Short mmCIF file of C-alpha atoms and ligand atoms in Angstrom, two decimals:
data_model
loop_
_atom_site.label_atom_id
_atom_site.label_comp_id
_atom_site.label_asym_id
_atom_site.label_seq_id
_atom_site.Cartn_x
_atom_site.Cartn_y
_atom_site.Cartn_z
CA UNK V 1 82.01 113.50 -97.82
CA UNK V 2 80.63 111.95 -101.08
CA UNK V 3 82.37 109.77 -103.33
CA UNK V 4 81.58 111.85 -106.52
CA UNK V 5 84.33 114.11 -106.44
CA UNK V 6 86.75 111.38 -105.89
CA UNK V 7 85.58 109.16 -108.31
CA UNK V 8 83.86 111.52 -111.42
CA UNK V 9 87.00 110.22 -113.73
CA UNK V 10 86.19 106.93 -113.83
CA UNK V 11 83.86 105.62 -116.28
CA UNK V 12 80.82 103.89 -115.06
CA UNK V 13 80.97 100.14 -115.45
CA UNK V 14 83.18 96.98 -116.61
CA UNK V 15 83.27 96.20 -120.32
CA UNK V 16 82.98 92.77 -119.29
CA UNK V 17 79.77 92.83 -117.41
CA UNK V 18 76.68 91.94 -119.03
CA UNK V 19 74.36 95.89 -118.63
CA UNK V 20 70.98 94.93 -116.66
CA UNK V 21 70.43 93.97 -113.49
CA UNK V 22 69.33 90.17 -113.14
CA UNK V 23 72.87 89.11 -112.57
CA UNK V 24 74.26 88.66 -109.01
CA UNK V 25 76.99 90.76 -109.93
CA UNK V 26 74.50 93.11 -110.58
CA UNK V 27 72.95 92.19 -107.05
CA UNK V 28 76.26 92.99 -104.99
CA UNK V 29 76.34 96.08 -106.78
CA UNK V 30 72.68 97.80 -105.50
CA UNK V 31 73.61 96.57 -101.76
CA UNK V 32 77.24 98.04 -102.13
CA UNK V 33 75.48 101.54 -103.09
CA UNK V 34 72.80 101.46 -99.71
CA UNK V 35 76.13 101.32 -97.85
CA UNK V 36 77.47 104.82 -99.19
CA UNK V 37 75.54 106.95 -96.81
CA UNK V 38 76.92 105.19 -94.01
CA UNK V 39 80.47 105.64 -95.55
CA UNK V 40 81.33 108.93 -94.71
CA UNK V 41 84.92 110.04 -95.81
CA UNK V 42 85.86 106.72 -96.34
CA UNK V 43 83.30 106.96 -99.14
CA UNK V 44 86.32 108.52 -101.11
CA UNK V 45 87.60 104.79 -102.22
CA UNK V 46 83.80 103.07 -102.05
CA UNK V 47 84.44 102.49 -106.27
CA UNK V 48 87.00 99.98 -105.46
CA UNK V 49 84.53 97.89 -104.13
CA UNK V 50 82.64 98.25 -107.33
CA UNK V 51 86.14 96.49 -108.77
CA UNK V 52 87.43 93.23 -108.91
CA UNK V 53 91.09 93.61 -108.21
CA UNK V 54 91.75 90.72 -110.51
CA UNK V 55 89.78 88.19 -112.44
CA UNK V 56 91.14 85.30 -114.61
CA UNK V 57 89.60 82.88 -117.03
CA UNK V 58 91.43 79.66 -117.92
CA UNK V 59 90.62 76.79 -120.29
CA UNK V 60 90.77 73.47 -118.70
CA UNK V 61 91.36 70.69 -121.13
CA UNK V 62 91.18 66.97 -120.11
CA UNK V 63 91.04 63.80 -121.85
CA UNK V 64 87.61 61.72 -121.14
CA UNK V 65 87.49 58.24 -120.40
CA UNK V 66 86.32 57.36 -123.94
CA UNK V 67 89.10 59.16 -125.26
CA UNK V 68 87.83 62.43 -126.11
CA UNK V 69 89.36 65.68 -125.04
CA UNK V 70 86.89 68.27 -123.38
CA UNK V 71 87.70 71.71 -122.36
CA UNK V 72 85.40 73.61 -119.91
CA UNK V 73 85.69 76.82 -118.40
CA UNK V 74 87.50 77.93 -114.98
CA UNK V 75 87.68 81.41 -113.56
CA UNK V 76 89.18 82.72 -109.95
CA UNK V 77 88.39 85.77 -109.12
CA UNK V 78 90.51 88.19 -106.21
CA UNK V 79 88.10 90.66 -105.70
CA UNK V 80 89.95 92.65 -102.87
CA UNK V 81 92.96 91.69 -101.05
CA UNK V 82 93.26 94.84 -98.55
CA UNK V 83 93.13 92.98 -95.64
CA UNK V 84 95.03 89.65 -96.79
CA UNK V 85 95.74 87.33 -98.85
CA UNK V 86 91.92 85.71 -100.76
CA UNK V 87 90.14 83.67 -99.49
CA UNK V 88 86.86 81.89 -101.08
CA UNK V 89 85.35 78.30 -102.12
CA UNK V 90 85.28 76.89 -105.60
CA UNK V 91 82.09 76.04 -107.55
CA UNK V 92 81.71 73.66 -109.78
CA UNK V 93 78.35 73.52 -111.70
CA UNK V 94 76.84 74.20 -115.33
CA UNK V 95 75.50 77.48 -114.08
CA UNK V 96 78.87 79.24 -113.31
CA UNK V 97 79.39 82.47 -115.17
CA UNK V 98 82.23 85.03 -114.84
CA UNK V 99 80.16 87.20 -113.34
CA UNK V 100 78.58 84.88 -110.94
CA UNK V 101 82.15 84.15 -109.74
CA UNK V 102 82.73 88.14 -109.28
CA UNK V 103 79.58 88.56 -107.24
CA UNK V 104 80.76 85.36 -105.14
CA UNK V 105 83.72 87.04 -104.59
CA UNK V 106 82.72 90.28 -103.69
CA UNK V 107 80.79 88.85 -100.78
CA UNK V 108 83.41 86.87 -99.70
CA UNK V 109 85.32 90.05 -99.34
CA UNK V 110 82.53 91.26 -97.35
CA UNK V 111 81.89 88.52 -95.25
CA UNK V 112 85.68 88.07 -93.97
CA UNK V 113 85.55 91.80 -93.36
CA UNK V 114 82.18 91.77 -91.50
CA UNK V 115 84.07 88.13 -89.12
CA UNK V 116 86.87 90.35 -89.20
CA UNK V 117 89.12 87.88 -90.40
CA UNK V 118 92.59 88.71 -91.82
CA UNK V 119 91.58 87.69 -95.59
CA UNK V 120 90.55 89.68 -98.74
CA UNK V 121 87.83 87.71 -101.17
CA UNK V 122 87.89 85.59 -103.83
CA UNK V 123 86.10 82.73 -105.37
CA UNK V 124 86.54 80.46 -108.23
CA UNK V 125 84.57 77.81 -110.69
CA UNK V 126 84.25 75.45 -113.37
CA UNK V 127 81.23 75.01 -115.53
CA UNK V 128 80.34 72.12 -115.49
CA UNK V 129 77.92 69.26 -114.73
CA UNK V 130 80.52 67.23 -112.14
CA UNK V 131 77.57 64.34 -112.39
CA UNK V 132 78.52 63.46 -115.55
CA UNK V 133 82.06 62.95 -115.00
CA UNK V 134 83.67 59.87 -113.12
CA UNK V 135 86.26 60.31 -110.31
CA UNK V 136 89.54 60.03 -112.44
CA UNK V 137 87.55 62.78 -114.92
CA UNK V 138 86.80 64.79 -111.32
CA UNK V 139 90.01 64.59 -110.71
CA UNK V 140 91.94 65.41 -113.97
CA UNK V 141 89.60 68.98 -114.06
CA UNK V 142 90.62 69.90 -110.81
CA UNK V 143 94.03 69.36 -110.78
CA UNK V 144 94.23 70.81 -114.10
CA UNK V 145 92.45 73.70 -113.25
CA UNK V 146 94.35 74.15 -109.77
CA UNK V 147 97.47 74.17 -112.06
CA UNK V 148 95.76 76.81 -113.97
CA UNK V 149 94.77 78.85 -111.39
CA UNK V 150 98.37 78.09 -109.51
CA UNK V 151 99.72 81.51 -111.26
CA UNK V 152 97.36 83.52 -108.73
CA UNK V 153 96.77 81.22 -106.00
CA UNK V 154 98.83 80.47 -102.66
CA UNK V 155 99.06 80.08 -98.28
CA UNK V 156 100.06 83.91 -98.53
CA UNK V 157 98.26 85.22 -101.87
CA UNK V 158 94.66 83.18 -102.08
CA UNK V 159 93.43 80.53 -100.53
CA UNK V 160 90.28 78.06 -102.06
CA UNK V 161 87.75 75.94 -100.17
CA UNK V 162 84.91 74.02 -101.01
CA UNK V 163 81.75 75.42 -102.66
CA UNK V 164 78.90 73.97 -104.28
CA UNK V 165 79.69 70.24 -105.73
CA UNK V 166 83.37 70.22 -104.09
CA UNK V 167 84.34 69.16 -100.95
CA UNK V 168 87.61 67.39 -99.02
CA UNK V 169 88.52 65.13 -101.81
CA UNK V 170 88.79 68.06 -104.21
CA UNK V 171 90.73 70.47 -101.86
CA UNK V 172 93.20 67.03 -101.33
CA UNK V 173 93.69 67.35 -105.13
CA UNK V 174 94.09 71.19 -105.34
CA UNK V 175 96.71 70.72 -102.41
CA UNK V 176 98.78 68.08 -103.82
CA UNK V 177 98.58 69.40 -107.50
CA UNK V 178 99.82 72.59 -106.41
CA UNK V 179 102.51 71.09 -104.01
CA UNK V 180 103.71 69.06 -107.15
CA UNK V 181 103.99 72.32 -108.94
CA UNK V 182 105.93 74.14 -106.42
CA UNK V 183 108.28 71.57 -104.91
CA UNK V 184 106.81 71.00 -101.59
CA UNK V 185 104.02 70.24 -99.37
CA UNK V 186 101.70 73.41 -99.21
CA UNK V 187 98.78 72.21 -96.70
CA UNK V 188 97.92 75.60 -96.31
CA UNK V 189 96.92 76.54 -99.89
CA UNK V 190 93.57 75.59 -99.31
CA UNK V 191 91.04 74.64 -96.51
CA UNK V 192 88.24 72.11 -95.55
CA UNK V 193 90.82 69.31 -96.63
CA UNK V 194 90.46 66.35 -95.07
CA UNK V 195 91.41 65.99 -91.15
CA UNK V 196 94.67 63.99 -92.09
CA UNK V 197 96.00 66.19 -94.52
CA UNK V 198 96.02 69.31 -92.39
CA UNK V 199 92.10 69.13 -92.38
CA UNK V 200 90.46 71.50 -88.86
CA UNK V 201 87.85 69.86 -87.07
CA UNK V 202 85.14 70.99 -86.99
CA UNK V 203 85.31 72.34 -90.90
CA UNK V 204 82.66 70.05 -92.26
CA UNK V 205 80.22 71.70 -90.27
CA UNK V 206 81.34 74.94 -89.96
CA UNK V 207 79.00 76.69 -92.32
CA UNK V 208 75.64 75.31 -91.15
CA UNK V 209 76.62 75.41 -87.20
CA UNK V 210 77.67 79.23 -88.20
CA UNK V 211 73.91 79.53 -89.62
CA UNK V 212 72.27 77.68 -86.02
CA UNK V 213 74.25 80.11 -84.15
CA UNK V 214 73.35 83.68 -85.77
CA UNK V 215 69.54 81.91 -85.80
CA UNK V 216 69.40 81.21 -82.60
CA UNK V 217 70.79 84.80 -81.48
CA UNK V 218 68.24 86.36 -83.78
CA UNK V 219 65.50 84.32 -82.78
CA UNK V 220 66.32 85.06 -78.96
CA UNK V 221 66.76 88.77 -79.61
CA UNK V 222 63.34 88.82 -81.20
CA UNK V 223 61.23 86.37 -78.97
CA UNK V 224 60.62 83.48 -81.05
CA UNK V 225 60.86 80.42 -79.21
CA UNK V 226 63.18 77.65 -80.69
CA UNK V 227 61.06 74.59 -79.72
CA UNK V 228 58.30 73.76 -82.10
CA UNK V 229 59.27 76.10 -84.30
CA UNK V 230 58.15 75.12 -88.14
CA UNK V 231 61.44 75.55 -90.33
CA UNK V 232 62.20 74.61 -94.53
CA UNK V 233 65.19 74.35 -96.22
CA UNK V 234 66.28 74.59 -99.13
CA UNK V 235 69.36 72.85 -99.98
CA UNK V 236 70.26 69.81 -98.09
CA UNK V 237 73.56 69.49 -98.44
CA UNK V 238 77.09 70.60 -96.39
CA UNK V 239 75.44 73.68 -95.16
CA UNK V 240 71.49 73.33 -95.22
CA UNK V 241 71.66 69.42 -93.65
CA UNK V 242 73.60 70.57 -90.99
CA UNK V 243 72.10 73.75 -90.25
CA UNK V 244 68.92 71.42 -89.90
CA UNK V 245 69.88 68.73 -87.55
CA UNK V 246 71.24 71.54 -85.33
CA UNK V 247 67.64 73.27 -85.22
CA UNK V 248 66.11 69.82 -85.16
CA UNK V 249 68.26 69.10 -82.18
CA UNK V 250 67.43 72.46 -80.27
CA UNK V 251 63.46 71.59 -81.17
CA UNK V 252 62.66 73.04 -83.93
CA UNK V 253 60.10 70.95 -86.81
CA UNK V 254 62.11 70.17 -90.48
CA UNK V 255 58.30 70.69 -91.89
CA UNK V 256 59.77 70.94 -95.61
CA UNK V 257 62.95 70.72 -97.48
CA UNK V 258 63.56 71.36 -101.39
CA UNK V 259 66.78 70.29 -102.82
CA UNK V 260 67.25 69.74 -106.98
CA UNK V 261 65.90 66.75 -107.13
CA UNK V 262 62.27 67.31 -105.35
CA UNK V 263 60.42 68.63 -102.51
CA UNK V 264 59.50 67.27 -99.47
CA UNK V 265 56.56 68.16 -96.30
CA UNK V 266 55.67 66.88 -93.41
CA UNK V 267 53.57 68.94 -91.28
CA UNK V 268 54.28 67.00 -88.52
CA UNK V 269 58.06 67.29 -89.00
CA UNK V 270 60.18 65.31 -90.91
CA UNK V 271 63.01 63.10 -89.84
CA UNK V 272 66.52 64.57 -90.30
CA UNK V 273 68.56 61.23 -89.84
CA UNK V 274 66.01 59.30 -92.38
CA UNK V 275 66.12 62.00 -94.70
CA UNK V 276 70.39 62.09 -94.29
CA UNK V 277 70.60 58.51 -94.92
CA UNK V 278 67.88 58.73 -97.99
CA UNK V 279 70.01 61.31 -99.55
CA UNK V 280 73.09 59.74 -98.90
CA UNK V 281 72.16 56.19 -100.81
CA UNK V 282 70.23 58.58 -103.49
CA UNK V 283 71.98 61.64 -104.09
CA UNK V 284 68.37 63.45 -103.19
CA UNK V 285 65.46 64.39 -101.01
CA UNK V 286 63.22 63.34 -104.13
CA UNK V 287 61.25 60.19 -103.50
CA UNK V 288 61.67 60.61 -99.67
CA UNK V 289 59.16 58.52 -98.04
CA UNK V 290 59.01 59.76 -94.76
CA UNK V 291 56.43 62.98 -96.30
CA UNK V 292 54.66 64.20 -99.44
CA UNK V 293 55.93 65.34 -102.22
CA UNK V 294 55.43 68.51 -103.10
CA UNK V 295 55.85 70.87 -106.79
CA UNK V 296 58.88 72.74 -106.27
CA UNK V 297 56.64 76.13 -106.62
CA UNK V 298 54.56 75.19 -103.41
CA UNK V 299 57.73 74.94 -101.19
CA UNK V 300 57.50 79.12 -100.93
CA UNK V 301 53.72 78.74 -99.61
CA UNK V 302 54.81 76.60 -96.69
CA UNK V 303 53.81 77.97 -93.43
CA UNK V 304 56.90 78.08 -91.31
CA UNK V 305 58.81 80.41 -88.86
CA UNK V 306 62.11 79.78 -89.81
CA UNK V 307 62.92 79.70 -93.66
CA UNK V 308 67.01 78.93 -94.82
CA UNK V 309 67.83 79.12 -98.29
CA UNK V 310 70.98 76.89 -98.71
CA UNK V 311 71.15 76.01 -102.24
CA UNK V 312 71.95 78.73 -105.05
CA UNK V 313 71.10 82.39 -105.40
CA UNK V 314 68.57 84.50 -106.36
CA UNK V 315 66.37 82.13 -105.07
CA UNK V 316 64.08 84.61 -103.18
CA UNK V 317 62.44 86.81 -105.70
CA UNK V 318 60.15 89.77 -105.06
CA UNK V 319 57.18 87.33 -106.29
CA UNK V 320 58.02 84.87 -103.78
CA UNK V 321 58.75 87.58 -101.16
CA UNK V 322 55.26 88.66 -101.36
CA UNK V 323 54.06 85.04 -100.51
CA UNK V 324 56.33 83.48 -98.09
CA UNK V 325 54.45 83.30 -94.27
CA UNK V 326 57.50 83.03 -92.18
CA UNK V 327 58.95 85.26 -89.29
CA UNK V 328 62.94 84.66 -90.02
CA UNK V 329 65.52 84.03 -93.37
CA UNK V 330 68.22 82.54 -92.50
CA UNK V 331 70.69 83.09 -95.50
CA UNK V 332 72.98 79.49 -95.60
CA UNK V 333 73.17 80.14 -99.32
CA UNK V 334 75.25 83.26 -100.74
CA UNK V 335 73.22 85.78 -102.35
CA UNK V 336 69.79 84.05 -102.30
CA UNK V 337 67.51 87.12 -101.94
CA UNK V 338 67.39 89.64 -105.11
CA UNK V 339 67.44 93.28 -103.85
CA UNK V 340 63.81 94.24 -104.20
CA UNK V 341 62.65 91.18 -102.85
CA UNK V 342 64.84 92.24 -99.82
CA UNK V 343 62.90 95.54 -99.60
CA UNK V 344 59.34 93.51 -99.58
CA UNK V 345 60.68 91.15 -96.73
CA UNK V 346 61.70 94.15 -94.72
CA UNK V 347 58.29 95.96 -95.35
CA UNK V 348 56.62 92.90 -94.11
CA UNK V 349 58.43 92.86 -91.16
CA UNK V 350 60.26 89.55 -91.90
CA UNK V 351 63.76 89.20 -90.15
CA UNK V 352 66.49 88.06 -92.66
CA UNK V 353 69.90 87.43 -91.36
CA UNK V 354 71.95 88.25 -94.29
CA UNK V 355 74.91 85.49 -96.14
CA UNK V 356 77.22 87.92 -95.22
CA UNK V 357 77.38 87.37 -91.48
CA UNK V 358 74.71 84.14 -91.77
CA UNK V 359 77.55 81.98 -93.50
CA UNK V 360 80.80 83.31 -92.57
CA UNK V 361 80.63 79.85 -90.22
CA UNK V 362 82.78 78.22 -92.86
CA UNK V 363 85.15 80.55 -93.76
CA UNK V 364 86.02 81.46 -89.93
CA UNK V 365 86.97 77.76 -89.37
CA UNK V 366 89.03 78.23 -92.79
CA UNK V 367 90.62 80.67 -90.95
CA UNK V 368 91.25 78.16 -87.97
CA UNK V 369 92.57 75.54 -90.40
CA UNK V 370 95.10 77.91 -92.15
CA UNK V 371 96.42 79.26 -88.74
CA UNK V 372 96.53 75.62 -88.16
CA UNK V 373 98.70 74.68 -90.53
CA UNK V 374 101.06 77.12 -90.55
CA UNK V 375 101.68 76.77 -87.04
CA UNK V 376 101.72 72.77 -87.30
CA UNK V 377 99.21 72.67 -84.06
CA UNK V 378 96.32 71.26 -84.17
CA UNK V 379 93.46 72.22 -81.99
CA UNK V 380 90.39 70.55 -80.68
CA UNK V 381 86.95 70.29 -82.24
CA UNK V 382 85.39 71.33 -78.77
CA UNK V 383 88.17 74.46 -78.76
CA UNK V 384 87.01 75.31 -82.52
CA UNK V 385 83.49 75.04 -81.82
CA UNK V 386 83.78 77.29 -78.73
CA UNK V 387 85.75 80.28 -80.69
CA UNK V 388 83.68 79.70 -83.89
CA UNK V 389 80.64 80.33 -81.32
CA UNK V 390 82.46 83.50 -79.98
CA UNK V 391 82.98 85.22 -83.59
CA UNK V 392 79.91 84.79 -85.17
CA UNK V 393 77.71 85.83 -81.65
CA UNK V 394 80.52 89.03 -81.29
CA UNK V 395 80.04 89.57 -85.32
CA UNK V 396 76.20 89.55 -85.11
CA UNK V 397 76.53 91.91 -81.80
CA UNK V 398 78.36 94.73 -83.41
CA UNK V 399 76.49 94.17 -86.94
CA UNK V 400 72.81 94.77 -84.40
CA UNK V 401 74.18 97.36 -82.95
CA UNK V 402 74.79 98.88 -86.35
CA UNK V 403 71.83 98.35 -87.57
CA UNK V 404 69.56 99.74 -84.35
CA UNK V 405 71.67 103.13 -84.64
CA UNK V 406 70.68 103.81 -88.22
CA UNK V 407 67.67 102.12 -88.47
CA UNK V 408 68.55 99.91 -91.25
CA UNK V 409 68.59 96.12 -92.49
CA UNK V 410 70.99 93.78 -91.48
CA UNK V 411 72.41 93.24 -94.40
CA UNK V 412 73.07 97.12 -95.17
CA UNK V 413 74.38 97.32 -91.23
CA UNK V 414 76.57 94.21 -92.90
CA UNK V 415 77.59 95.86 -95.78
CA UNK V 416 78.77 98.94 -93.27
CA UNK V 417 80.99 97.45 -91.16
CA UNK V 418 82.68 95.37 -93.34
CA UNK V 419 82.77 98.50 -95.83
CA UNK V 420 83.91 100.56 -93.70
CA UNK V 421 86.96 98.14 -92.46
CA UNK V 422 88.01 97.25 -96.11
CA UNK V 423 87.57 100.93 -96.87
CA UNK V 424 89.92 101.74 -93.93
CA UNK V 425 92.89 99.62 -95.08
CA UNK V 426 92.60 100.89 -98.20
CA UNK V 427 92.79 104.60 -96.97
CA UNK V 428 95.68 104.19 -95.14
CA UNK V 429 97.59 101.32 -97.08
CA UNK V 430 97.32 104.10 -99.74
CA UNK V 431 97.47 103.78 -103.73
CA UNK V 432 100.67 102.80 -105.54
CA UNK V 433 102.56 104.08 -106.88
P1 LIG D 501 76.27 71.36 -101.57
O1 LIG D 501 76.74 71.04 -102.93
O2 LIG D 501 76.70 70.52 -100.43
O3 LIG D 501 74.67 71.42 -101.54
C1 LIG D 501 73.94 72.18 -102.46
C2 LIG D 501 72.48 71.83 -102.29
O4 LIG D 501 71.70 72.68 -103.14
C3 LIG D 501 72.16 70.39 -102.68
O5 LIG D 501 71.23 69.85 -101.76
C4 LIG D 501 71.51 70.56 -104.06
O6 LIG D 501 70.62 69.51 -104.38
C5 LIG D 501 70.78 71.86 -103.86
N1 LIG D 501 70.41 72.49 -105.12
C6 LIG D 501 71.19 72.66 -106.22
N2 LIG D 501 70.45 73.23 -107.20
C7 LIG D 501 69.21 73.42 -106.70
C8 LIG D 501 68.01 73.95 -107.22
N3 LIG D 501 67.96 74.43 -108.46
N4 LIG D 501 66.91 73.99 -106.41
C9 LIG D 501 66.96 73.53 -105.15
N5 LIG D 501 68.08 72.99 -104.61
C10 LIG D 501 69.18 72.95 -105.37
O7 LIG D 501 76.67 72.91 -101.35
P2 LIG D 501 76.84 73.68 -99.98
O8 LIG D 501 78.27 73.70 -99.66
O9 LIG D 501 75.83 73.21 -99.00
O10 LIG D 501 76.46 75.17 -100.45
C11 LIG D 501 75.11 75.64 -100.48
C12 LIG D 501 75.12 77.15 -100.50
O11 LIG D 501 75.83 77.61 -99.34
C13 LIG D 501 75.83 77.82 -101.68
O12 LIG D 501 75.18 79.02 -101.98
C14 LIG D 501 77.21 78.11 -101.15
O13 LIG D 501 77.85 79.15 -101.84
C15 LIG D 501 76.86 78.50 -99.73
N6 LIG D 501 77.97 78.41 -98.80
C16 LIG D 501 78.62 77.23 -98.58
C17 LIG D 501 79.65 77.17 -97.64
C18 LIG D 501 80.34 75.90 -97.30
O14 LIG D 501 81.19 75.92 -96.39
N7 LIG D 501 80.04 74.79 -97.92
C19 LIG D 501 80.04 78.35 -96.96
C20 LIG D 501 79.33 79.52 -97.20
C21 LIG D 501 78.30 79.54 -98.12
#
């Protein structure tokens, strides 16, 4: 059945979305619509994807060190909470827009669906430039921000973890700043916090071990061989360093990485550890010594089998699609390939495991860390590792499957399955009132 009858009432659009189509809201939206002929009568409710259930902008105020007060923007966004309570990082960065947030969101709701975790999606930022703050300025933003966000948030209603520029420290702040505001100690309000606070093992590197695993079962199911293969990444941080030294370790070549402060190749393969340590004592892979430097532009022309984008989005464009000589995309990053440029990597028979199901890693041991702390049991790293493994190789099994029947891209065979789940709850939760 098509979703026209059901949904010719409702006017086309948000009033608060920007018309055009370079924004990644705008992104989630075209693969949303290649899912509706997979939909059938659940295609009834599909515009409620097209919705974010709820979406809230707050000012966050804080006095400087020097005395001054800024005030930078903060948004959270529930995008769908059929299946549970939200669940999605937090961002900050000077890039952050509401609609970024939305899109961020949207595919969180995806991705739990597609892991089939228990969790609707949500995400949240700041804008703004955390470099230029110190740690007491860090930390008055976020805990004035959690206290914003603390109307919405909660273990049963929405649950953050670390994004782009946060990580454990932050999450400890969120945690306590919300426990202060409700009276007791909430460890379960948000995940990747650190191990002694109610912290998972295993967390840290949850997102790039999630993005070795669905690599190496693509790369098996396809025939290319692990050992010597030529890989880049972009983004060496939580999720593209790991994700490396996990290839590296299996035998693949780190012949080029690109983060924001340079780019780096070695054709001979560069050295993961050197390269950690280098970024570690100076914030970047710029000025590495251990290869060339390279413009940022010529990254894309590297020869390479594996590729993972694990930086920002809308990184892959349809320019760069047409150039880039590698067999497999390994999406680390959320939304880093714009829709056409998707359609050019499939025509050139390039594999791309999509975010959706590439980085759902991170928000699977979320999962483990919430379960965790409400049941006050802790598990093992080698017990988290080994179920992690389970869900994403069972998740990527189903989402194949999908895929072979109709003949379409992974990410569309994504987009079904979690669609269709969300899209389920939805029909038979029903609409109130
Ligand atoms: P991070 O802050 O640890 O690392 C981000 C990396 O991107 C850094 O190396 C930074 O230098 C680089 N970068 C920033 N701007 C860049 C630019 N313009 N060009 C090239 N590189 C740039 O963040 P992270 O947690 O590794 O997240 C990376 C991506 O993975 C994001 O898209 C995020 O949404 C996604 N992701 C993260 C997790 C997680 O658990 N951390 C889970 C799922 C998805």
């Amino acid at each position: 059945m098509s979703s026209t009858t059901a949904t010719a009432a409702t006017p086309h659009g948000l009033s608060y979305v920007t018309p055009g189509h370079d924004s990644p809201w705008h992104t989630y939206l075209a693969q949303v619509d290649r899912v509706a002929p997979y939909l059938g009568e659940l295609g009834r409710w599909a515009e409620t994807l097209k919705r974010p259930k709820r979406a809230l902008v707050v000012d966050v105020p804080i006095e400087l060190d020097n005395g001054t007060i800024a005030h930078f923007e903060g948004f959270r966004v529930q995008h769908n909470l059929s299946r549970g309570p939200g669940k999605g990082g937090v961002r900050f960065h000077p890039d952050v827009t509401m609609e970024e947030v939305m899109a961020l969101a949207a595919w969180m709701s995806i991705k739990n669906a597609a892991v089939n975790l228990p969790f609707g999606g949500a995400k949240g930022g700041i804008r703004v430039d955390p470099r230029q703050l110190s740690a007491k300025e860090l930390e008055r933003m976020t805990r004035r921000y959690t206290s914003e966000i603390g109307i919405i948030i909660g273990p049963q209603q929405d649950i953050p973890a670390p994004d782009v520029n946060t990580n454990a420290q932050v999450m400890a702040w969120m945690m306590d700043t919300y426990s202060m505001n409700t009276g007791s100690t909430a460890t379960g309000v948000v995940t990747g916090k650190p191990v002694h606070l109610g912290g998972s093992l295993g967390r840290v590197k949850a997102t790039g071990r999630g993005v070795f695993v669905t690599g190496r079962e693509a790369a098996r199911r396809t025939g290319l061989k692990l050992e010597g293969a030529r890989m880049a990444v972009q983004g060496f941080g939580n999720v593209g360093s790991v994700a490396a030294e996990l290839f590296v370790a299996a035998g693949a070549k780190l012949v080029a990485v690109q983060d924001h402060s340079g780019t780096v190749h070695a054709e001979s393969g560069l050295d993961v550890a050197a390269l950690l340590a280098h970024v570690k004592a100076t914030g970047g892979v710029g000025g590495f010594r251990g290869g060339e430097a390279l413009q940022a532009e010529e990254f894309w022309d590297v020869p390479t089998d594996i590729l993972i984008p694990a930086a920002l989005e809308g990184q892959i464009t349809p320019a760069r699609a047409q150039r880039l000589r590698t067999k497999l995309v390994l999406e680390g990053a959320n939304g880093p390939t714009l829709p056409e440029a998707d359609d050019i990597l499939a025509d050139r028979g390039i594999l791309v495991v999509p975010d959706v199901i590439c980085n759902a890693g991170g928000v699977t041991v979320s999962y483990f860390e919430w379960v965790q702390d409400f049941s006050s049991y802790f598990w093992t790293e080698e017990e988290i590792n080994e179920r992690l493994d389970h869900i994403m190789v069972t998740s990527l099994n189903k989402i194949w499957e999908t895929a072979d029947q109709h003949r379409i891209t992974l990410r569309t065979a994504t987009f079904a399955v979690a669609c269709e789940r969300i899209l389920m709850v939805r029909r038979d939760r029903g609409l109130y009132p």
